[in-house]
Coordinates of C-alpha atoms in Angstrom, one line a residue:
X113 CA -133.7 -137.6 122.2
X114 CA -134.9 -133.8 121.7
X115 CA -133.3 -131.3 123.3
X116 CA -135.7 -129.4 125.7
X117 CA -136.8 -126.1 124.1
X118 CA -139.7 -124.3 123.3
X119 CA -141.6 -127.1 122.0
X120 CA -141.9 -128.2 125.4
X121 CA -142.7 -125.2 127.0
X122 CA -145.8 -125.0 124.4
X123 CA -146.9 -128.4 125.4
X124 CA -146.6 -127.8 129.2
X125 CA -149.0 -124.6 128.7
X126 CA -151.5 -126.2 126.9
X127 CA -151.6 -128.7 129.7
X128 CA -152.9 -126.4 132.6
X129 CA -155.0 -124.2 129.5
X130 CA -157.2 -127.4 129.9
X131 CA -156.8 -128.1 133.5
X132 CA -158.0 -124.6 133.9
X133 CA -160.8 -124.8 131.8
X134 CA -162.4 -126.2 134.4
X135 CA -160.7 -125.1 137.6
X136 CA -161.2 -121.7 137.4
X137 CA -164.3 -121.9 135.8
X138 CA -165.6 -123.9 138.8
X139 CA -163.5 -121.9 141.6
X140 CA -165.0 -118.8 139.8
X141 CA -168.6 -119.7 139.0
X142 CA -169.7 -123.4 140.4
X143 CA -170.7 -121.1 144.0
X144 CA -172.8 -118.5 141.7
X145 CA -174.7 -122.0 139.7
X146 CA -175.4 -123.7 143.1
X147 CA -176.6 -120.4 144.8
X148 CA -178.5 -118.8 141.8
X149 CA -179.9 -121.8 139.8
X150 CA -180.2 -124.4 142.2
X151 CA -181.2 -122.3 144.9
X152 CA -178.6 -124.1 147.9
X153 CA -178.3 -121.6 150.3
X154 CA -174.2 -120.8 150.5
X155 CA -173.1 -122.4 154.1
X156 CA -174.0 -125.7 152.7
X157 CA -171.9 -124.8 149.5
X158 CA -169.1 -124.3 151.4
X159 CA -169.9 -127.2 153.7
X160 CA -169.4 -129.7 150.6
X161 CA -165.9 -127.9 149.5
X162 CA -164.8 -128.4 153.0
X163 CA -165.4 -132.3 152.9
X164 CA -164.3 -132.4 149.7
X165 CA -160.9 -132.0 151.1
X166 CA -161.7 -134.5 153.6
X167 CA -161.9 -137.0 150.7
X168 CA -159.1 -134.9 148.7
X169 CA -156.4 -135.8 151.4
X170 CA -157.0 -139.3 150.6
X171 CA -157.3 -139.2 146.7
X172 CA -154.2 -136.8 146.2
X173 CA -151.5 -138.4 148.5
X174 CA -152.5 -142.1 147.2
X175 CA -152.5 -140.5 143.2
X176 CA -149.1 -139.7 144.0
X177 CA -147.6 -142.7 145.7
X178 CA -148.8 -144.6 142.4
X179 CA -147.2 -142.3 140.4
X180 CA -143.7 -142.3 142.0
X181 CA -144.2 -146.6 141.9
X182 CA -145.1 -146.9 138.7
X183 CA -142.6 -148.3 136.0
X184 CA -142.3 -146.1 133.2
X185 CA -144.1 -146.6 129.8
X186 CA -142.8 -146.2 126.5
X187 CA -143.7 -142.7 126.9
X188 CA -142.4 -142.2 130.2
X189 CA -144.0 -142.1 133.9
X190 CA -146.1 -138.9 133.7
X191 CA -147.2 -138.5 130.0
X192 CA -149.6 -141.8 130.2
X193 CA -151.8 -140.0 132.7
X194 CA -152.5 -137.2 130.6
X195 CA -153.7 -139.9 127.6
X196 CA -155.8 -142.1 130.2
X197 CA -157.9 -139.3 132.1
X198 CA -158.4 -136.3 129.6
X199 CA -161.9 -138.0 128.9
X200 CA -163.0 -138.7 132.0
X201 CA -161.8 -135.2 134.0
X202 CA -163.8 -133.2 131.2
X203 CA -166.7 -135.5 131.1
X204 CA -167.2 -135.2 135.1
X205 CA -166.3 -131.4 134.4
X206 CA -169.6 -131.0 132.6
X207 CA -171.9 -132.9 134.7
X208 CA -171.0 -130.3 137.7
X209 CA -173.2 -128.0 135.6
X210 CA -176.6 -129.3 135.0
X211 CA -179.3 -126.8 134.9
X212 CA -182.6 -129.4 135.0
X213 CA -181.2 -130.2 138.9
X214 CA -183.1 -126.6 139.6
X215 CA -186.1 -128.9 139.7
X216 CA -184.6 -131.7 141.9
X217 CA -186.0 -131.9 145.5
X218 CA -183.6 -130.0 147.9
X219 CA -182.2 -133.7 149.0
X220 CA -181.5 -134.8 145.6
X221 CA -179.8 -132.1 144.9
X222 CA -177.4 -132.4 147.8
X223 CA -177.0 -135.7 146.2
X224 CA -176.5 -134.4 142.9
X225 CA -174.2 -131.6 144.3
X226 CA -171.9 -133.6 146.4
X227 CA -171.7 -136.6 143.4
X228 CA -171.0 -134.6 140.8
X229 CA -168.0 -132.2 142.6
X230 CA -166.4 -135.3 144.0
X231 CA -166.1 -137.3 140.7
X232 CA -164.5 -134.4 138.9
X233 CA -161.8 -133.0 141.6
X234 CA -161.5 -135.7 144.1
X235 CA -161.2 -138.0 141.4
X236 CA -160.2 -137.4 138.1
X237 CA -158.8 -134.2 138.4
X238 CA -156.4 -135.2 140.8
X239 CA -156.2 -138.6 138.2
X240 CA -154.5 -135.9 135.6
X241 CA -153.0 -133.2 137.6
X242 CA -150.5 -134.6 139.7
X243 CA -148.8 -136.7 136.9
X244 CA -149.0 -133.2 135.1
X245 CA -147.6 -131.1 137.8
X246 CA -144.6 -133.5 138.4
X247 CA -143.7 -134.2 135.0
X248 CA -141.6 -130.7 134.8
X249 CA -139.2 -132.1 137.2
X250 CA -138.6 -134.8 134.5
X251 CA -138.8 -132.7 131.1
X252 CA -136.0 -130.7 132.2
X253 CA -133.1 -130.6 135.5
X254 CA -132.1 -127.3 134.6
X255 CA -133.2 -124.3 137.5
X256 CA -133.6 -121.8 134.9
X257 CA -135.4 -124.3 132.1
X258 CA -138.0 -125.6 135.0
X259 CA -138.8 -121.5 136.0
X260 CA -139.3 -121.2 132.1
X261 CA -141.8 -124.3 132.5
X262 CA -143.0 -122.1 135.3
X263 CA -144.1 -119.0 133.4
X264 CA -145.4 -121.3 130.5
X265 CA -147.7 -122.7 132.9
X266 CA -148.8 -120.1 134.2
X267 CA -149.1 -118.6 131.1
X268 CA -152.0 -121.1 130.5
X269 CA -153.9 -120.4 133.6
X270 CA -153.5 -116.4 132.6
X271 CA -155.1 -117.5 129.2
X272 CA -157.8 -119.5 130.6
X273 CA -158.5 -116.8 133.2
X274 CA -158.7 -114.6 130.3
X275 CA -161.2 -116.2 128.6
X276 CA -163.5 -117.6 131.3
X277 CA -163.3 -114.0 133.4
X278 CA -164.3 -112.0 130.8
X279 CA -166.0 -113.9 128.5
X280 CA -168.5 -116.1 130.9
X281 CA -170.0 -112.7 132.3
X282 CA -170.9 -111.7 129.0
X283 CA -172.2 -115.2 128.2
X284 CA -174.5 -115.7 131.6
X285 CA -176.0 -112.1 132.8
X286 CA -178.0 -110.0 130.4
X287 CA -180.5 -107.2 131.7
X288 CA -183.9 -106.6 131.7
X289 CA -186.1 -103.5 130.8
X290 CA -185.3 -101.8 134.0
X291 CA -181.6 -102.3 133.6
X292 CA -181.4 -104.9 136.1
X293 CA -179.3 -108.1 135.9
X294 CA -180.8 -111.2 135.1
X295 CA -178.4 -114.4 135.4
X296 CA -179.2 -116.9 132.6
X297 CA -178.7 -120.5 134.3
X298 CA -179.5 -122.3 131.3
X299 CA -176.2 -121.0 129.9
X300 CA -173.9 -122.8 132.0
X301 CA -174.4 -126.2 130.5
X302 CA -173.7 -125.1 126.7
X303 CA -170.7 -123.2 128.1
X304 CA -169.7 -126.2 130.4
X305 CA -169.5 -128.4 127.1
X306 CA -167.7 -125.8 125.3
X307 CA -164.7 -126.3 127.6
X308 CA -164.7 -129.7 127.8
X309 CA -164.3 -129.9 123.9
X310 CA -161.5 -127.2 124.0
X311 CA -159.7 -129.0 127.0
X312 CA -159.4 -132.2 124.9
X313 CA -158.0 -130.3 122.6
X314 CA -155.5 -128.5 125.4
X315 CA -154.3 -132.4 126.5
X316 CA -154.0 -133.9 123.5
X317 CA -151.2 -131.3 122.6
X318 CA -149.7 -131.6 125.8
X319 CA -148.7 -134.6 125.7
X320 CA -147.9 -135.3 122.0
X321 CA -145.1 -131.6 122.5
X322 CA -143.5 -132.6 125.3
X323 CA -140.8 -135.1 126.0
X324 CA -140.0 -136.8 129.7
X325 CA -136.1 -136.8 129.6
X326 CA -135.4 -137.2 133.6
X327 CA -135.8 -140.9 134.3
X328 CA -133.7 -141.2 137.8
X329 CA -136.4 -142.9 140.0
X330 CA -136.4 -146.3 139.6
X331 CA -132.5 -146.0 140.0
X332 CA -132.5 -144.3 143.2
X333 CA -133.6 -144.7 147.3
X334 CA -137.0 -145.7 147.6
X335 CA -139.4 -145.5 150.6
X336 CA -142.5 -146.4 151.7
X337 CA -145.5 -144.2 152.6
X338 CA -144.7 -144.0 156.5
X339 CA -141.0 -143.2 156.0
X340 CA -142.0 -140.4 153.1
X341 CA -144.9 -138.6 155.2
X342 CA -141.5 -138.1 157.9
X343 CA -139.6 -136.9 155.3
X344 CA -142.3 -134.7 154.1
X345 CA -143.1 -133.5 157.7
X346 CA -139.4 -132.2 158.3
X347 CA -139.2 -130.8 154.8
X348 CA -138.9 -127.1 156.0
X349 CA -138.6 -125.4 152.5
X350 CA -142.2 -127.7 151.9
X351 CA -144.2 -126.9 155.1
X352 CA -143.5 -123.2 153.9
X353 CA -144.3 -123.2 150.4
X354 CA -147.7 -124.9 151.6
X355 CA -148.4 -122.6 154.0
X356 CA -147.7 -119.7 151.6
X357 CA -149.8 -121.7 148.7
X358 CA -152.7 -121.7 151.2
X359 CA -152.8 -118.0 152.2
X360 CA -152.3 -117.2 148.4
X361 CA -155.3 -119.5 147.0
X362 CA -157.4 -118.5 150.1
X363 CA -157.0 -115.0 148.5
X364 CA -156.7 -115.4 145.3
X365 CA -159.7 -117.6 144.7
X366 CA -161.7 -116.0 147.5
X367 CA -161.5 -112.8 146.0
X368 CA -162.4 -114.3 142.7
X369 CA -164.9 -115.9 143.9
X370 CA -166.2 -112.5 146.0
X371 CA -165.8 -110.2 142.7
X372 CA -168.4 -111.8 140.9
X373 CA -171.3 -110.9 144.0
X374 CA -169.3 -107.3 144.1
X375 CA -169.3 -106.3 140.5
X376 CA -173.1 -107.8 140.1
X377 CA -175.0 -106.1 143.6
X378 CA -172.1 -103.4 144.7
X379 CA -170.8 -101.8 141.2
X380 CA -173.9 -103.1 139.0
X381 CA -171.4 -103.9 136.3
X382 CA -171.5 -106.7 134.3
X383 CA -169.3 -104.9 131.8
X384 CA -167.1 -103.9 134.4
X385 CA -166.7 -107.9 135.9
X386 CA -165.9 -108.9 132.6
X387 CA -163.0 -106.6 132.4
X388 CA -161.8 -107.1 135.9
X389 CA -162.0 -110.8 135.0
X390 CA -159.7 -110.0 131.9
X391 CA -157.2 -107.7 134.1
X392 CA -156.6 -110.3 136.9
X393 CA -155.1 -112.9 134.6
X394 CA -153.9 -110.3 131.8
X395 CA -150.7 -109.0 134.5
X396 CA -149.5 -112.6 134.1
X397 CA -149.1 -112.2 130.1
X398 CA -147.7 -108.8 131.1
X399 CA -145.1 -110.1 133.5
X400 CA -144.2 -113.3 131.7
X401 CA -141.5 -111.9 128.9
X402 CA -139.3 -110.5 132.3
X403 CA -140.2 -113.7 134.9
X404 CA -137.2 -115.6 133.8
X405 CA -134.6 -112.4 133.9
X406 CA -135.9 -111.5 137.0
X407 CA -135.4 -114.6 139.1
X408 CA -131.9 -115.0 137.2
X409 CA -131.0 -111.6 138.5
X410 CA -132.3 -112.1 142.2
X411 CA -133.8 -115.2 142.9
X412 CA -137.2 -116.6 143.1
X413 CA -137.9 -116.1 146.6
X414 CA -136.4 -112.8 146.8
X415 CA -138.5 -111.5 144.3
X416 CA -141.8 -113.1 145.5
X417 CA -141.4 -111.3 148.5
X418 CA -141.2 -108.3 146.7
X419 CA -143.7 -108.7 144.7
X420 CA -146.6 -109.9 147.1
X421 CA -146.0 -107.4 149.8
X422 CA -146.9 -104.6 147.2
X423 CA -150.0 -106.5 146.5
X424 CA -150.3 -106.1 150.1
X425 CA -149.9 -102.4 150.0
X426 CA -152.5 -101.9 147.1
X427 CA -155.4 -103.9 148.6
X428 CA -154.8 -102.4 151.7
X429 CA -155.8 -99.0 149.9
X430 CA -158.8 -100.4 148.2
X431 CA -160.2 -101.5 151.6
X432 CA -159.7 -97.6 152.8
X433 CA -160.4 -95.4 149.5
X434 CA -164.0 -97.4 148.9
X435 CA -164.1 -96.9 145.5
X436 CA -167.3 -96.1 144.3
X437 CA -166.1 -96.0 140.2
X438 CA -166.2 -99.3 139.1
X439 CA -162.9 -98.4 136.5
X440 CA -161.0 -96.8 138.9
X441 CA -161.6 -100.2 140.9
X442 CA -160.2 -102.2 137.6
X443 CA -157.5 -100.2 137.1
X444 CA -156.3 -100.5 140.7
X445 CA -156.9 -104.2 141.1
X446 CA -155.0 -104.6 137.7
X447 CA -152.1 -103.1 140.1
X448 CA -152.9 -105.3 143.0
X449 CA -152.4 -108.4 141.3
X450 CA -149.2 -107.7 139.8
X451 CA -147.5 -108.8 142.6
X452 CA -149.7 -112.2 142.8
X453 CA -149.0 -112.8 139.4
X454 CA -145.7 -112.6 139.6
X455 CA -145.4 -114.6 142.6
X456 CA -148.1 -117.4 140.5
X457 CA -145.5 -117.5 137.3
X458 CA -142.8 -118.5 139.7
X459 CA -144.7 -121.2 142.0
X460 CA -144.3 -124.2 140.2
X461 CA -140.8 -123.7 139.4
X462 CA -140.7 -123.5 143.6
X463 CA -142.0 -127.1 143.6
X464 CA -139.5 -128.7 142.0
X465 CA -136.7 -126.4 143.6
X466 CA -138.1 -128.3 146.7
X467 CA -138.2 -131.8 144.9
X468 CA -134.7 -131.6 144.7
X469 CA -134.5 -130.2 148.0
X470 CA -136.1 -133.3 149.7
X471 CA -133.8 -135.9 147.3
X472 CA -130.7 -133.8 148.9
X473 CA -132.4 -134.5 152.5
X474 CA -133.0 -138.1 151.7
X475 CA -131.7 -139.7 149.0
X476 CA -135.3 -140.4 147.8
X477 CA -136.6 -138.8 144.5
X478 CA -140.3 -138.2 145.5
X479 CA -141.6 -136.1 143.2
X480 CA -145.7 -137.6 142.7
X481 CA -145.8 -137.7 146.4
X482 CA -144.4 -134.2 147.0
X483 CA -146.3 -132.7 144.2
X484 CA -149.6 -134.9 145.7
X485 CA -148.9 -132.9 148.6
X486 CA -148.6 -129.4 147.2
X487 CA -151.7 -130.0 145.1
X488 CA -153.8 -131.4 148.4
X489 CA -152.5 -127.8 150.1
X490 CA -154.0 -126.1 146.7
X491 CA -157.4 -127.7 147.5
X492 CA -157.2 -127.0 151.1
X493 CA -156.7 -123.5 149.7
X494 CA -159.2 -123.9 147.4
X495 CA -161.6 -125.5 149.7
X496 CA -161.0 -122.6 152.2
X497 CA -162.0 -119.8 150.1
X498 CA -165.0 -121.5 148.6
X499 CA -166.5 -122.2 152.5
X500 CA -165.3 -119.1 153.7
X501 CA -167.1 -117.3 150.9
X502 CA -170.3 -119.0 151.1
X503 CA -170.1 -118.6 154.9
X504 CA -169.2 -115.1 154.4
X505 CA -171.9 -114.4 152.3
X506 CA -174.3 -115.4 154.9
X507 CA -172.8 -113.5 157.4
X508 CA -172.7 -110.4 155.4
X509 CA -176.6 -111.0 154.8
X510 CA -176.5 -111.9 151.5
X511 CA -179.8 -113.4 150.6
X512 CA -179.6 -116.3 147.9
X513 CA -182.3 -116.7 145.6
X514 CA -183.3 -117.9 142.1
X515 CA -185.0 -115.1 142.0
X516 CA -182.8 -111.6 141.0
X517 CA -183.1 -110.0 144.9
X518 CA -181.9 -106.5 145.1
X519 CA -179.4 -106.6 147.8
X520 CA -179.5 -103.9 150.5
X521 CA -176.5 -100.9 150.5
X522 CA -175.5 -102.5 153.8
X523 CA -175.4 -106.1 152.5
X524 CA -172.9 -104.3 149.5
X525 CA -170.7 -102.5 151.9
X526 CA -169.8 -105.6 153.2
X527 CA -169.1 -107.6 150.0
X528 CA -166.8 -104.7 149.4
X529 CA -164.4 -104.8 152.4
X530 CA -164.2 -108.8 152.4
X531 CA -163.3 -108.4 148.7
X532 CA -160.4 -105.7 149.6
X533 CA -159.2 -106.7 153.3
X534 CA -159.3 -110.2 153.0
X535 CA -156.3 -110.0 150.1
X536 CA -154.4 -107.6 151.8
X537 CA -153.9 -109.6 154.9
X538 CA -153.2 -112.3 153.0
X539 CA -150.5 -110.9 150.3
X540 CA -149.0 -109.9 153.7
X541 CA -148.7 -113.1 155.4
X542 CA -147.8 -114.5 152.2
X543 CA -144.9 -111.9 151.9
X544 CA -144.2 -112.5 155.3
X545 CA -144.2 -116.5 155.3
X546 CA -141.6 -116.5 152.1
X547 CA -139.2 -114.1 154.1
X548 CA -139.0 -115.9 156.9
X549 CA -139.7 -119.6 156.5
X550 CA -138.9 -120.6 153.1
X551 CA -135.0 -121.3 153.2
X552 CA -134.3 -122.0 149.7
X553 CA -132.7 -119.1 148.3
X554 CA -131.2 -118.9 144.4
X555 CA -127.6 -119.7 146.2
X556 CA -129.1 -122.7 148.1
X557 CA -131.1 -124.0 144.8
X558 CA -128.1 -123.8 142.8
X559 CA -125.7 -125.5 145.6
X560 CA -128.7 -128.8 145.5
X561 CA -128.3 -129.5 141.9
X562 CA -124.5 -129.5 142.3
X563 CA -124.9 -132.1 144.2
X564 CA -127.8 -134.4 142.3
X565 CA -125.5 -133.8 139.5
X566 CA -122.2 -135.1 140.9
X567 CA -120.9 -132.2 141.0
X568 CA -119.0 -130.0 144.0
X569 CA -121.5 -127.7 145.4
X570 CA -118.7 -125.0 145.9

């Protein structure tokens, strides 16, 4: 069989570039599309993301019990997952973003709305992701070789960050005679197919570069669902990373989703989005050459801490400076995010620190359930700052519209300090949860695969 090596790595990437071509263009843009084009005023946007995770608690952990049961194919357990749904996940993808629904009746569009979202991330996406997100544990057993599959991946969510921050600005608001911004909402259907094409594209090389090597499940201590959620439940190093993923996604994706309302009524910069967009995801191709040096050096949840409690620092500022210049802004989020994106090349790497971790515990090898579970806590994440944004938008006063409303300085303010204070106390508590609750330092990770390899872990 092929050594692992870079080949791999490659392939992993492309795999979240295409997962990404939709998930952060829906985290980032799906809330602007229902509250601009259709006209759905933003509580009942965030009211659909909320059940969504309803439905997403069901779909996720029952994805992953069917992945750890399944018998391997010729090209392993994972791979096979990636061939089957790549279709269907970009096909649903683009159906989320139908412009004609503008003239729906308000009740078919709920309809439409709450069809549409389900199919793609309830369903498919959750089809393809969690056989992708636990196939690292079986490419490669090596700590050191899984943070490398790590920083690849996020790699691809940097580059598809890249492209849909800046470049879908550009592509959706123009301005009229009076310099005003006009959002173009027939846009998001050619742009919507675009990605779809490009994410076939993305799978299709992930799964013909990488190689499953790991195949330990079928040979060791199996359990059923009941016996696994009490596993999960006492999991310590689990419970943390969730609650960590959580308060990073609620910022992350929150803020992300709260940049595109500040850049278009506070800063009046479409210019200036677009490069914000490119500077959130661009510190994660600046941090990625020294991810696996530093983590070798000091551990990965040493320097996670590190690294998201200056975050913390930065937004903090933000919120008290008020920055007025929409560059100064860039340049100072581009520092602000640093930290995050440090702390994003590492997590995945976490995951399967705490796959092993839970095989030590129990003598079961879990790893679709566990990663079923961390990918649930992403949506719940996810799901968070999507409600929370359309709800804050409502109570900051924002008025939604298909028409291009001139929002009032006070309406602005307020877009402006849940953009900055919101991340700050949450790089905090996520700087706070790793320090305190996550036990599985680089000694601790290295002493668990001495013993899942045989070996003493003295």
């Amino acid at each position: 069989m092929r050594k692992f090596g870079l080949r791999d790595k490659i392939g992993y990437m492309f795999g979240d570039i295409g997962n990404d071509f939709f998930f952060i263009f829906v985290s980032s843009f799906l809330m602007v599309f229902y509250t601009k084009v259709l006209g759905i005023p933003g509580e009942t946007v965030g009211t659909l993301f909320l059940v969504a995770r309803f439905v997403d608690a069901i779909t996720d952990v029952t994805m992953g019990r069917i992945v750890d049961a399944a018998k391997p194919a010729r090209d392993g357990r994972f791979r096979p997952w990636i061939r089957r749904m790549a279709l269907p996940v970009v096909v649903a993808g683009v159906l989320m973003f139908i412009p004609a629904a503008s003239g729906l009746s308000y009740g078919l569009k709920l309809v439409y709305i709450y069809v549409t979202y389900l199919l793609w991330g309830s369903v498919f996406y959750t089809s393809i992701n969690i056989p992708y997100g636990s196939m690292a544990s079986a490419i490669t057993d090596d700590p050191i070789g899984r943070t490398s599959l790590s920083t690849f991946r996020s790699i691809g969510a940097a580059i598809s960050g890249v492209l849909i921050g800046s470049g879908v600005p550009l592509m959706i608001y123009t301005y009229d005679a009076n310099g005003n911004q006009i959002l173009m909402g027939e846009r998001f259907l050619p742009i919507a197919v675009c990605f779809a094409v490009l994410a076939l594209l993305c799978y299709g090389l992930c799964y013909f570069y990488t190689t499953e090597r790991i195949a330990v499940h079928n040979e060791r201590k199996k359990t059923n669902l009941i016996t696994a959620l009490r596993g999960i439940a006492k999991n310590r190093a689990l419970v943390s990373i969730i609650a960590a993923a959580i308060v990073l996604l609620l910022s992350l994706l929150l803020s992300s989703s709260m940049n595109m309302f500040l850049f278009m009524d506070y800063f009046k910069s479409r210019e200036a989005m677009s490069v914000a967009g490119l500077l959130q995801t661009a510190c994660t191709l600046v941090l990625a050459p020294f991810a696996t040096k530093i983590t070798e050096k000091i551990g990965k949840k040493e320097a996670s801490v590190i690294a998201v409690f200056s975050s913390a620092i930065v937004f903090f500022l933000l919120y008290l400076w008020r920055i007025r210049n929409p560059w100064i802004f860039c340049a100072l989020l581009f520092l602000g995010n640093l930290g995050s994106g440090l702390f994003n090349l590492l997590i995945w790497a976490f995951i399967t620190d705490v796959i092993d971790y839970q095989e030590v515990r129990t003598g079961a090898r879990e790893d679709g359930t566990i990663y079923a579970f961390y990918s649930f806590a992403r949506k719940i994440g996810q799901a968070l700052a999507g409600g929370l944004g359309g709800y804050a938008l409502s109570l900051v006063g924002y008025v939604s519209s298909t028409e291009n409303i001139v929002q009032s300085t006070e309406v602005t303010e307020r877009i402006y300090s849940v953009s900055t204070l919101v991340p700050a106390i949450c790089y905090f508590l996520v700087a706070i949860i790793l320090l305190f609750a996550y036990p599985l330092t680089r000694e601790m990770v290295n002493r668990n695969q001495a013993i899942l390899k045989g070996d003493s872990p003295d």
